[in-house]
PDB file of C-alpha atoms in Angstrom:
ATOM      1  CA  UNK A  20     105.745 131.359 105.056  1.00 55.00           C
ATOM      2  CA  UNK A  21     106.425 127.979 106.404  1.00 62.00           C
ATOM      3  CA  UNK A  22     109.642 126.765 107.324  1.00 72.00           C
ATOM      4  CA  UNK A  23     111.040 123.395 105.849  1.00 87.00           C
ATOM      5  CA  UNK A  24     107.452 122.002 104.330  1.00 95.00           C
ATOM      6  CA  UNK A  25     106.995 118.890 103.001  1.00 97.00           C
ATOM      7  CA  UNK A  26     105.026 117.668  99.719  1.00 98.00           C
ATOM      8  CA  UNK A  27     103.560 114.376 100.111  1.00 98.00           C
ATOM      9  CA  UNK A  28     102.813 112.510  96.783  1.00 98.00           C
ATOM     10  CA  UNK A  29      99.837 110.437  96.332  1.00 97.00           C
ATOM     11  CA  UNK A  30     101.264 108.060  93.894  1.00 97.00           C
ATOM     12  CA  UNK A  31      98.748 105.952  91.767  1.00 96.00           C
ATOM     13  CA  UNK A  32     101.894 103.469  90.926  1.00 97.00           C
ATOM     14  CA  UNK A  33     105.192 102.375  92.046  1.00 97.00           C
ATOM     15  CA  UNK A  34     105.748 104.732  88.438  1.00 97.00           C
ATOM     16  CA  UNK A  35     104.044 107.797  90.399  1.00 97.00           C
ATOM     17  CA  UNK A  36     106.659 107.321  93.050  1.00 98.00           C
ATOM     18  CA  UNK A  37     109.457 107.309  91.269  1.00 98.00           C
ATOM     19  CA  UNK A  38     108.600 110.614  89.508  1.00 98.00           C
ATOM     20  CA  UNK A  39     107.492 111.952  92.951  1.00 98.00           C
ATOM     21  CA  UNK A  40     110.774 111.338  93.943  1.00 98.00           C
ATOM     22  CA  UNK A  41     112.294 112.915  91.223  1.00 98.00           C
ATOM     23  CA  UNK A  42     110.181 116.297  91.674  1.00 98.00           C
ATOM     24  CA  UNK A  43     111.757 115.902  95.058  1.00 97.00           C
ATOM     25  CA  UNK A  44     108.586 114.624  97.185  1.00 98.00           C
ATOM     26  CA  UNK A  45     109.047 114.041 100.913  1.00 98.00           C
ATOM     27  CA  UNK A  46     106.668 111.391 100.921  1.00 98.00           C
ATOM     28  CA  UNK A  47     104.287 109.329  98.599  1.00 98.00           C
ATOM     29  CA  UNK A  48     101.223 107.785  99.965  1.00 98.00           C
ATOM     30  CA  UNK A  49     101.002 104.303  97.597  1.00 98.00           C
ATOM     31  CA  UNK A  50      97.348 103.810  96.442  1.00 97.00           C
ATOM     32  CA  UNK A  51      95.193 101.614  94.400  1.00 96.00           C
ATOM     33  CA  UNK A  52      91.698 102.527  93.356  1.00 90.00           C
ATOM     34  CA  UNK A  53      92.296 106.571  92.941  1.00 88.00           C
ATOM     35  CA  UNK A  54      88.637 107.132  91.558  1.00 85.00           C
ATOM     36  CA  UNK A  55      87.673 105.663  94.766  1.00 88.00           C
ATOM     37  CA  UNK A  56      89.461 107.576  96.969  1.00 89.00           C
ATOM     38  CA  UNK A  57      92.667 105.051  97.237  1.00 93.00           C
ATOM     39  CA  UNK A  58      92.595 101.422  98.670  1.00 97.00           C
ATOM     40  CA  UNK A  59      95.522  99.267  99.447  1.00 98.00           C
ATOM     41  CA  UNK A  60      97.741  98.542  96.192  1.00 98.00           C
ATOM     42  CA  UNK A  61      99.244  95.100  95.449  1.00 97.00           C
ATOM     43  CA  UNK A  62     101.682  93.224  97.015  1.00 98.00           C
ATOM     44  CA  UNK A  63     103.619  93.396  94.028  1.00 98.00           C
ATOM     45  CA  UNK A  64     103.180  97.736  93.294  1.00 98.00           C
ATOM     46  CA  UNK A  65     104.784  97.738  97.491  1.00 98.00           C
ATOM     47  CA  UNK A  66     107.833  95.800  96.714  1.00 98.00           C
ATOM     48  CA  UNK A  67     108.628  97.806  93.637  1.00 98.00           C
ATOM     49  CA  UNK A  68     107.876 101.223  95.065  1.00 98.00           C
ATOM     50  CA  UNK A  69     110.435 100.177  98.174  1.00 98.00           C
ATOM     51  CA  UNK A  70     112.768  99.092  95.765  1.00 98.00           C
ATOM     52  CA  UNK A  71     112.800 101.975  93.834  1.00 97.00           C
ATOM     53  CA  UNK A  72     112.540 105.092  96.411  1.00 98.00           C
ATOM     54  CA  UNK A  73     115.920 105.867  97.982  1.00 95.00           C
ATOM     55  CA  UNK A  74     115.291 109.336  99.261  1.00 96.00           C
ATOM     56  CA  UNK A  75     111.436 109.899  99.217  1.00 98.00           C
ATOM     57  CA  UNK A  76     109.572 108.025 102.301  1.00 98.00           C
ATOM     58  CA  UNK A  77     106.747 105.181 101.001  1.00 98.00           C
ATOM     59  CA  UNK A  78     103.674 104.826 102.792  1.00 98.00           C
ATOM     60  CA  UNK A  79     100.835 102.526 102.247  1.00 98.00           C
ATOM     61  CA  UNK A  80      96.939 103.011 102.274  1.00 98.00           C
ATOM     62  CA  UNK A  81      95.549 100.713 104.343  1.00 98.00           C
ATOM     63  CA  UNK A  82      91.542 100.485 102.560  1.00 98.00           C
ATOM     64  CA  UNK A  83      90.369  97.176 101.785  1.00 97.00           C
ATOM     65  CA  UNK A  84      87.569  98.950  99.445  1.00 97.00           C
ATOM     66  CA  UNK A  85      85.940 101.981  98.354  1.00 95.00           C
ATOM     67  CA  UNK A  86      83.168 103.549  99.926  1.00 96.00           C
ATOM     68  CA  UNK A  87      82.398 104.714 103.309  1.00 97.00           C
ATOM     69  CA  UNK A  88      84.848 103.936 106.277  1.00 98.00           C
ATOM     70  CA  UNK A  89      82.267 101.727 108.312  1.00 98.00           C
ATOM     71  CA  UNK A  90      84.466  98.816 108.299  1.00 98.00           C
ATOM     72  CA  UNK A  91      83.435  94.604 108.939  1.00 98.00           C
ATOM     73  CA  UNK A  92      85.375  92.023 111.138  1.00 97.00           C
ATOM     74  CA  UNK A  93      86.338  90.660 108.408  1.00 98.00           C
ATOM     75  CA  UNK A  94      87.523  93.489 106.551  1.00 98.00           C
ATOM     76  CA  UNK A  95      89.098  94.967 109.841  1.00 98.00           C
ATOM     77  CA  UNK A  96      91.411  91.369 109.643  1.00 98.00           C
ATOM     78  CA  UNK A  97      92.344  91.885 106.072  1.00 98.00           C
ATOM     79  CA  UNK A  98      93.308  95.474 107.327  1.00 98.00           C
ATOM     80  CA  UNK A  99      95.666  94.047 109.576  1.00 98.00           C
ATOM     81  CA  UNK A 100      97.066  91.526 107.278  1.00 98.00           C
ATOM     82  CA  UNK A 101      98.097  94.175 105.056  1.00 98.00           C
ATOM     83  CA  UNK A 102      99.563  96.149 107.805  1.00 98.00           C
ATOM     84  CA  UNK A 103     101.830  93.150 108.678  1.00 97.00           C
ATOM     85  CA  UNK A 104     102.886  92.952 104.506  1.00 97.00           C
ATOM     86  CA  UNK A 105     103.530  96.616 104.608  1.00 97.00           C
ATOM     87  CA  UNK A 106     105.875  95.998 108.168  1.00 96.00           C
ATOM     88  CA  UNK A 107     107.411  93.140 106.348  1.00 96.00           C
ATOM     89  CA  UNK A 108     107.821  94.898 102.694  1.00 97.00           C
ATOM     90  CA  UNK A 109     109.884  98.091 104.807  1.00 97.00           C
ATOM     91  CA  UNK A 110     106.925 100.858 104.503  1.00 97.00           C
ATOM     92  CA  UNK A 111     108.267 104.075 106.502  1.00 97.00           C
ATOM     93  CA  UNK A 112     103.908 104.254 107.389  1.00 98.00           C
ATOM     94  CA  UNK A 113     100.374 103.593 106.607  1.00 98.00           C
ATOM     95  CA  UNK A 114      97.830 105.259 106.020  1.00 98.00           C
ATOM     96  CA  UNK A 115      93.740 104.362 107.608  1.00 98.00           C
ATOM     97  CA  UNK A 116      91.266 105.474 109.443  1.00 98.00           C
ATOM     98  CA  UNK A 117      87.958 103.855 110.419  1.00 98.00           C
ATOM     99  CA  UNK A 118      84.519 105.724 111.533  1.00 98.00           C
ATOM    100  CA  UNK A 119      81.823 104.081 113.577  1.00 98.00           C
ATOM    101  CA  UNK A 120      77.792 103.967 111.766  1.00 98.00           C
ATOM    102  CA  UNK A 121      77.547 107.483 113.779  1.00 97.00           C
ATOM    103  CA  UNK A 122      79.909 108.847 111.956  1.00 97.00           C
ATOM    104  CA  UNK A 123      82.819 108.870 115.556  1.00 98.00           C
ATOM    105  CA  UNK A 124      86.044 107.494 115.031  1.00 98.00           C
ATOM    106  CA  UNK A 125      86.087 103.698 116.085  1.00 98.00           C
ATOM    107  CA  UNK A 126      87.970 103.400 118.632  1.00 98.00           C
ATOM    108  CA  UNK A 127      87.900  99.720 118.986  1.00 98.00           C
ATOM    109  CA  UNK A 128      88.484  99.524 115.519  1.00 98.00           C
ATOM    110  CA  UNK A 129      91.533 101.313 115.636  1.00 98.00           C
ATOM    111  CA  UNK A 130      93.022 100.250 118.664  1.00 98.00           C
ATOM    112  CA  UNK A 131      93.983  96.995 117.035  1.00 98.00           C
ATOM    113  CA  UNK A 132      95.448  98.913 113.774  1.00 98.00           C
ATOM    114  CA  UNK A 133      97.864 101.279 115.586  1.00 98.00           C
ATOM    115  CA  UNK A 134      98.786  97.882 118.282  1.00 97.00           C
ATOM    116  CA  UNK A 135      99.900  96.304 114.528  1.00 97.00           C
ATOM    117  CA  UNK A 136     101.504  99.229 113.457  1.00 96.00           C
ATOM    118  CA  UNK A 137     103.733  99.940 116.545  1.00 93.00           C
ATOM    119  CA  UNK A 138     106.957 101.603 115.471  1.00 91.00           C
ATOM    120  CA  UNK A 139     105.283 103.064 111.912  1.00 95.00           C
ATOM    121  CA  UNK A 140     104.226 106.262 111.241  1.00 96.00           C
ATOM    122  CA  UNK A 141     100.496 106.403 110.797  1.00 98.00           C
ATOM    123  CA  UNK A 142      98.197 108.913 109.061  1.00 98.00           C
ATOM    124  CA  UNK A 143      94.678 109.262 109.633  1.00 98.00           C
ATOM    125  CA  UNK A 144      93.370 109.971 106.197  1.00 97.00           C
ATOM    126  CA  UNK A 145      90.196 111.718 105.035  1.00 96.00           C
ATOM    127  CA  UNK A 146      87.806 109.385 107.104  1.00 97.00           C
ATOM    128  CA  UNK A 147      88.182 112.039 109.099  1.00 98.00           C
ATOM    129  CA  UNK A 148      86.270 114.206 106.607  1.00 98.00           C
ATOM    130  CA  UNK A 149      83.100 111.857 107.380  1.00 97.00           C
ATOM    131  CA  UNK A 150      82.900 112.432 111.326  1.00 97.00           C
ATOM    132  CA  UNK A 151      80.528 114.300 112.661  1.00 97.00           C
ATOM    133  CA  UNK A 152      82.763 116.604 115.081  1.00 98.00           C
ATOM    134  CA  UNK A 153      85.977 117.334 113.973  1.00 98.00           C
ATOM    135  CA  UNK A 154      87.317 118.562 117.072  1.00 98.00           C
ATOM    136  CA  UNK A 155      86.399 115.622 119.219  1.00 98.00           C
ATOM    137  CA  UNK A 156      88.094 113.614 116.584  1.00 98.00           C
ATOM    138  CA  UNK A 157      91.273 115.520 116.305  1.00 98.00           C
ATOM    139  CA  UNK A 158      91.255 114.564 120.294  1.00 98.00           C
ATOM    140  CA  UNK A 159      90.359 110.878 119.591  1.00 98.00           C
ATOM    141  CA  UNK A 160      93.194 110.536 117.196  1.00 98.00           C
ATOM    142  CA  UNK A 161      96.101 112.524 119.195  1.00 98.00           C
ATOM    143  CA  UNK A 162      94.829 109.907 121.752  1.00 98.00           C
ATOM    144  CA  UNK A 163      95.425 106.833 119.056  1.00 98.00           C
ATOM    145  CA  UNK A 164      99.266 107.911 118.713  1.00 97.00           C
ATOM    146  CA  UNK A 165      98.679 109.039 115.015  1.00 98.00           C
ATOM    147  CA  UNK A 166     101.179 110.835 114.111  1.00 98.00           C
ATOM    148  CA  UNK A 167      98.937 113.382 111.210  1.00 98.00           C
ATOM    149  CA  UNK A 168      95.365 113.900 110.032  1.00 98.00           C
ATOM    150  CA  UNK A 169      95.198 114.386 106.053  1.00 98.00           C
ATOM    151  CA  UNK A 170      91.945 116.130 105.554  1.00 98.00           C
ATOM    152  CA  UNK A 171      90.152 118.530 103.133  1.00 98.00           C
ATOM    153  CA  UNK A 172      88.486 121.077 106.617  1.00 98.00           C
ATOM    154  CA  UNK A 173      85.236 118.808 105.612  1.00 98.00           C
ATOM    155  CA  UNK A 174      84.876 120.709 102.045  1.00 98.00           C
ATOM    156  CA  UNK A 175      85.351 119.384  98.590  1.00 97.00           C
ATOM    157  CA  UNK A 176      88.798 120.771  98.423  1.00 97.00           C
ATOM    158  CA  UNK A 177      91.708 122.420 101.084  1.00 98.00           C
ATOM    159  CA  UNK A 178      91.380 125.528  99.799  1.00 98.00           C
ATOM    160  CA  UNK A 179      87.467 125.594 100.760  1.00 98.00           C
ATOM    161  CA  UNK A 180      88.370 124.296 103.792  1.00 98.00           C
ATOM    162  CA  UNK A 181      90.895 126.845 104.944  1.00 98.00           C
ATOM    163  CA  UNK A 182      88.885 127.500 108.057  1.00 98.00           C
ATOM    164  CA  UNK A 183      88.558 124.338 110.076  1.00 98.00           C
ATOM    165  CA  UNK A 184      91.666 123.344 108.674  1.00 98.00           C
ATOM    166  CA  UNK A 185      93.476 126.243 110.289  1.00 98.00           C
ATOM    167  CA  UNK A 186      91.458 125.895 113.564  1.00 98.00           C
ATOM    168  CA  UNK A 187      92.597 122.143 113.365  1.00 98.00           C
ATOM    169  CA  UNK A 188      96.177 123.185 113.222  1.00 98.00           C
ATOM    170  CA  UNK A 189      95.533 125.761 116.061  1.00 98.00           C
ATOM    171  CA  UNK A 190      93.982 123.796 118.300  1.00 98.00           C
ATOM    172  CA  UNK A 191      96.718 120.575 117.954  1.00 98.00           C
ATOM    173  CA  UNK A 192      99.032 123.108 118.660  1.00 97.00           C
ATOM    174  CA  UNK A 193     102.077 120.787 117.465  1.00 96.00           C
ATOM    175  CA  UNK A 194     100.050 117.319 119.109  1.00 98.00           C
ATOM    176  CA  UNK A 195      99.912 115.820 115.783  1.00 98.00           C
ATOM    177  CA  UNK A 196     100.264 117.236 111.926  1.00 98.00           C
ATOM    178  CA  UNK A 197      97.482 118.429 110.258  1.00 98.00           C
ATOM    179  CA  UNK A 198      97.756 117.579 106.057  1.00 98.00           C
ATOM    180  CA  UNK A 199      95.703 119.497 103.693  1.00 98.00           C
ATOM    181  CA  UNK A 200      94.686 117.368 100.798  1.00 97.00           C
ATOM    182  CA  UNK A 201      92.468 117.828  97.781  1.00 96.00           C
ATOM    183  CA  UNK A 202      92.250 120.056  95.373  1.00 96.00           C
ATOM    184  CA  UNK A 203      96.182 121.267  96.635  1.00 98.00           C
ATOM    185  CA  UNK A 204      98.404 122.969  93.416  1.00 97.00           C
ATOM    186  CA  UNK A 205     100.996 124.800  93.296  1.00 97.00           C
ATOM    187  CA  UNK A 206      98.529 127.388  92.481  1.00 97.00           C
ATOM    188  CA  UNK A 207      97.082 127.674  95.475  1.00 98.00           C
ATOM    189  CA  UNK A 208      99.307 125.760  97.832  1.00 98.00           C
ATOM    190  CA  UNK A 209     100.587 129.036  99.054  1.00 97.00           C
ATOM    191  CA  UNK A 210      97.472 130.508  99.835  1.00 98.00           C
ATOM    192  CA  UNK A 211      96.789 127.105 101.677  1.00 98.00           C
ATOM    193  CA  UNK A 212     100.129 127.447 103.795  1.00 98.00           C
ATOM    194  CA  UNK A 213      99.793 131.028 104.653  1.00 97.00           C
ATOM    195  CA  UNK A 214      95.932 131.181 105.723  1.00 98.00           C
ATOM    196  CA  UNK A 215      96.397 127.686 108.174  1.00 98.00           C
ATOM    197  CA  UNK A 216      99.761 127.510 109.439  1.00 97.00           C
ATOM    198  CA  UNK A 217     100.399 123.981 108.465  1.00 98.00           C
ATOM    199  CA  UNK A 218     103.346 122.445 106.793  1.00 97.00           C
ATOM    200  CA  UNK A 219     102.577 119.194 105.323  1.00 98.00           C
ATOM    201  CA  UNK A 220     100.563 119.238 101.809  1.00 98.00           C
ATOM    202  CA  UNK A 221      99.266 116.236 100.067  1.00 98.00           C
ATOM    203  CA  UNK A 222      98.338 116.312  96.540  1.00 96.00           C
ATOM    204  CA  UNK A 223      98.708 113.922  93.512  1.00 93.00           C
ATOM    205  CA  UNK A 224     100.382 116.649  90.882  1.00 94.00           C
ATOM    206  CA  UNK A 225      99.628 114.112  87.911  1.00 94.00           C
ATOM    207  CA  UNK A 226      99.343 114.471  84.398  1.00 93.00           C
ATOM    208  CA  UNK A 227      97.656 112.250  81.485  1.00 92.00           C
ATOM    209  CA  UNK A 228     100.072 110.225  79.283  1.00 92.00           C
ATOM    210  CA  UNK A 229      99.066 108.989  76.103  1.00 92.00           C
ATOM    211  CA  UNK A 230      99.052 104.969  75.557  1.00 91.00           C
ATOM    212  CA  UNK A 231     101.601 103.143  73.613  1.00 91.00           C
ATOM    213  CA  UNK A 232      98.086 100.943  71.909  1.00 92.00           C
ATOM    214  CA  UNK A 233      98.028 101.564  68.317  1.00 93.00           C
ATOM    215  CA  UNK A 234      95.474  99.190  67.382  1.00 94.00           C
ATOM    216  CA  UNK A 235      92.303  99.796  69.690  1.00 90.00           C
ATOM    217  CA  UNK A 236      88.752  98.325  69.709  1.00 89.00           C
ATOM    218  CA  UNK A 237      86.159 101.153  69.949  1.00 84.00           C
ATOM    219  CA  UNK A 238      83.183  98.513  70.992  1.00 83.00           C
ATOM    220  CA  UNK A 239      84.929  97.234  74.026  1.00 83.00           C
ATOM    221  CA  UNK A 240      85.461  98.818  77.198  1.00 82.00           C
ATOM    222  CA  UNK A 241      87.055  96.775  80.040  1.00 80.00           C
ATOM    223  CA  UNK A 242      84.705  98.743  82.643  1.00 72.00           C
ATOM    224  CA  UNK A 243      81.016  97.689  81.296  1.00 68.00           C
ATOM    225  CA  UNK A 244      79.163 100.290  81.729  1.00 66.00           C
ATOM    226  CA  UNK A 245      81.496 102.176  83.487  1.00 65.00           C
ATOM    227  CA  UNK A 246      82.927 104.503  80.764  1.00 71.00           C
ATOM    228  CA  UNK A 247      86.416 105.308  81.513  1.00 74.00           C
ATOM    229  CA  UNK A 248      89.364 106.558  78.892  1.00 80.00           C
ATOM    230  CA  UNK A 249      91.131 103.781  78.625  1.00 83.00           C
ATOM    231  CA  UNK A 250      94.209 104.652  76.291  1.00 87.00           C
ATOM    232  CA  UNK A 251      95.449 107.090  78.476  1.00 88.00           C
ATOM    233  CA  UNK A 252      96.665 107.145  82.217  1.00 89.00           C
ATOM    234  CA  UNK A 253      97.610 109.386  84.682  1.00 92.00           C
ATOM    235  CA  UNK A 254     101.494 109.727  86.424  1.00 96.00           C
ATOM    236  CA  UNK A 255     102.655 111.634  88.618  1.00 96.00           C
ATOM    237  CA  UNK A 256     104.769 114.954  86.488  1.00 97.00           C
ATOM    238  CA  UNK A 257     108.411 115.783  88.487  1.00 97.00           C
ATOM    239  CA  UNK A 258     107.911 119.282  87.349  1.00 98.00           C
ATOM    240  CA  UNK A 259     104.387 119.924  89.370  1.00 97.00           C
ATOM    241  CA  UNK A 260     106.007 118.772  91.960  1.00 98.00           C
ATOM    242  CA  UNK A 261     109.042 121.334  92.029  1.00 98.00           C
ATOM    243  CA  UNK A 262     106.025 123.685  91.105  1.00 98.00           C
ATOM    244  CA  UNK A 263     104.592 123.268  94.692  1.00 97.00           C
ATOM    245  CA  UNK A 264     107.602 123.920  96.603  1.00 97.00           C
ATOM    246  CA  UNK A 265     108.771 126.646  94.441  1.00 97.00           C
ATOM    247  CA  UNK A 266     105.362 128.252  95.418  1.00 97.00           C
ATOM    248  CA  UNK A 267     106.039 127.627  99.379  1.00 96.00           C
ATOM    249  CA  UNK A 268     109.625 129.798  98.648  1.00 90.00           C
TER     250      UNK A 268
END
């Protein structure tokens, strides 16, 4: 089994952190917008999550929206205003990635993104589950200085992914970190660990909490049209956590 692994959180709140932390998370990646995928929280979620993680590293998704990862000028500049907050805020990383309309990674893009984030630690994050040739990627990025790919192998969960993903981890042969994410538990996190060699996982181990609201309004939804439960939310539970590295023993 894997020596030393780390759990990295992905925390929906400052909240999530904290309880990350607790379970005894290496790392949270801080996110926004979790039905989308994640985009970059608020200024105001950063500075709380810094101020309350002592032990467990904070890193920030870098997303300006949800969506695909083909990104505008003027989204690329908001990117890059963020990355200065998170520099300035005390992030340990950030997390981005942006594809070209071929579905490549964008170099030019990116080039300015890892020039801002000089002295960070960077993830690549499941854009990478868009392009259209992994390995060529994985090359692309070791070239970028990232320091880790989070990715799913290009399935709907690790587990299904178990192939590429341990080719991936083969073939960077210690270049760069390969993350499986989505779909990870501790239920299958071992399985995960044993069948691709890597040592990084990245899941969001949360559980619904009932809300505090006695008196609600069944006619109103704050979505529109979008149906969503509103009177309950989702935080990140210590003891899944503990779960998942108990499970890598």
């Amino acid at each position: 089994m894997t020596e030393n692994p780390r759990i990295e959180i992905c925390a929906n709140s400052s909240e999530s952190a904290v309880r990350a932390q607790e379970g005894g998370a290496y790392r949270v990646e801080l996110c926004a917008g979790i039905p989308e995928g994640g985009t970059t929280p608020s200024y105001g979620e950063i500075v709380m999550a810094r101020k309350m993680l002592s032990e467990t590293k904070l890193h920030v998704i870098i997303r300006p929206r949800g969506g695909d990862f083909l990104y505008s000028k003027e989204e690329l500049e908001i990117m890059l205003h963020d990355v200065k907050i998170c520099r300035e805020l005390g992030a340990d990383g950030i997390v981005f990635g942006c594809l070209t309309a071929d579905g490549e990674i964008d170099m030019e893009a990116m080039r300015p993104l890892m020039e801002a984030s000089e002295g960070m630690n960077v993830t690549f994050h499941r854009a990478f589950d868009m392009c259209k040739d992994p390995m060529r990627a994985l090359e692309q990025i070791i070239e970028l200085g990232c320091t880790r790919i989070l990715t799913s192998g290009q399935e709907p969960t690790a587990e299904a992914g178990i192939p590429l993903l341990k080719q991936l981890v083969e073939r960077a042969a210690g270049r760069i970190i390969i993350m499986p994410g989505c779909g990870v538990r501790p239920a299958n996190i071992r399985k995960i660990a044993s069948e691709t060699g890597a040592c990084e996982f990245h899941f969001s181990g949360r559980k619904s909490v009932e809300s505090g609201m006695k008196y609600r309004n069944p006619r109103v939804s704050m979505g529109g049209t979008v149906k969503i439960e509103e009177y309950e939310r989702d935080i990140t539970a210590p003891e899944l956590v503990r779960a998942a590295y108990d499970a890598l023993k």
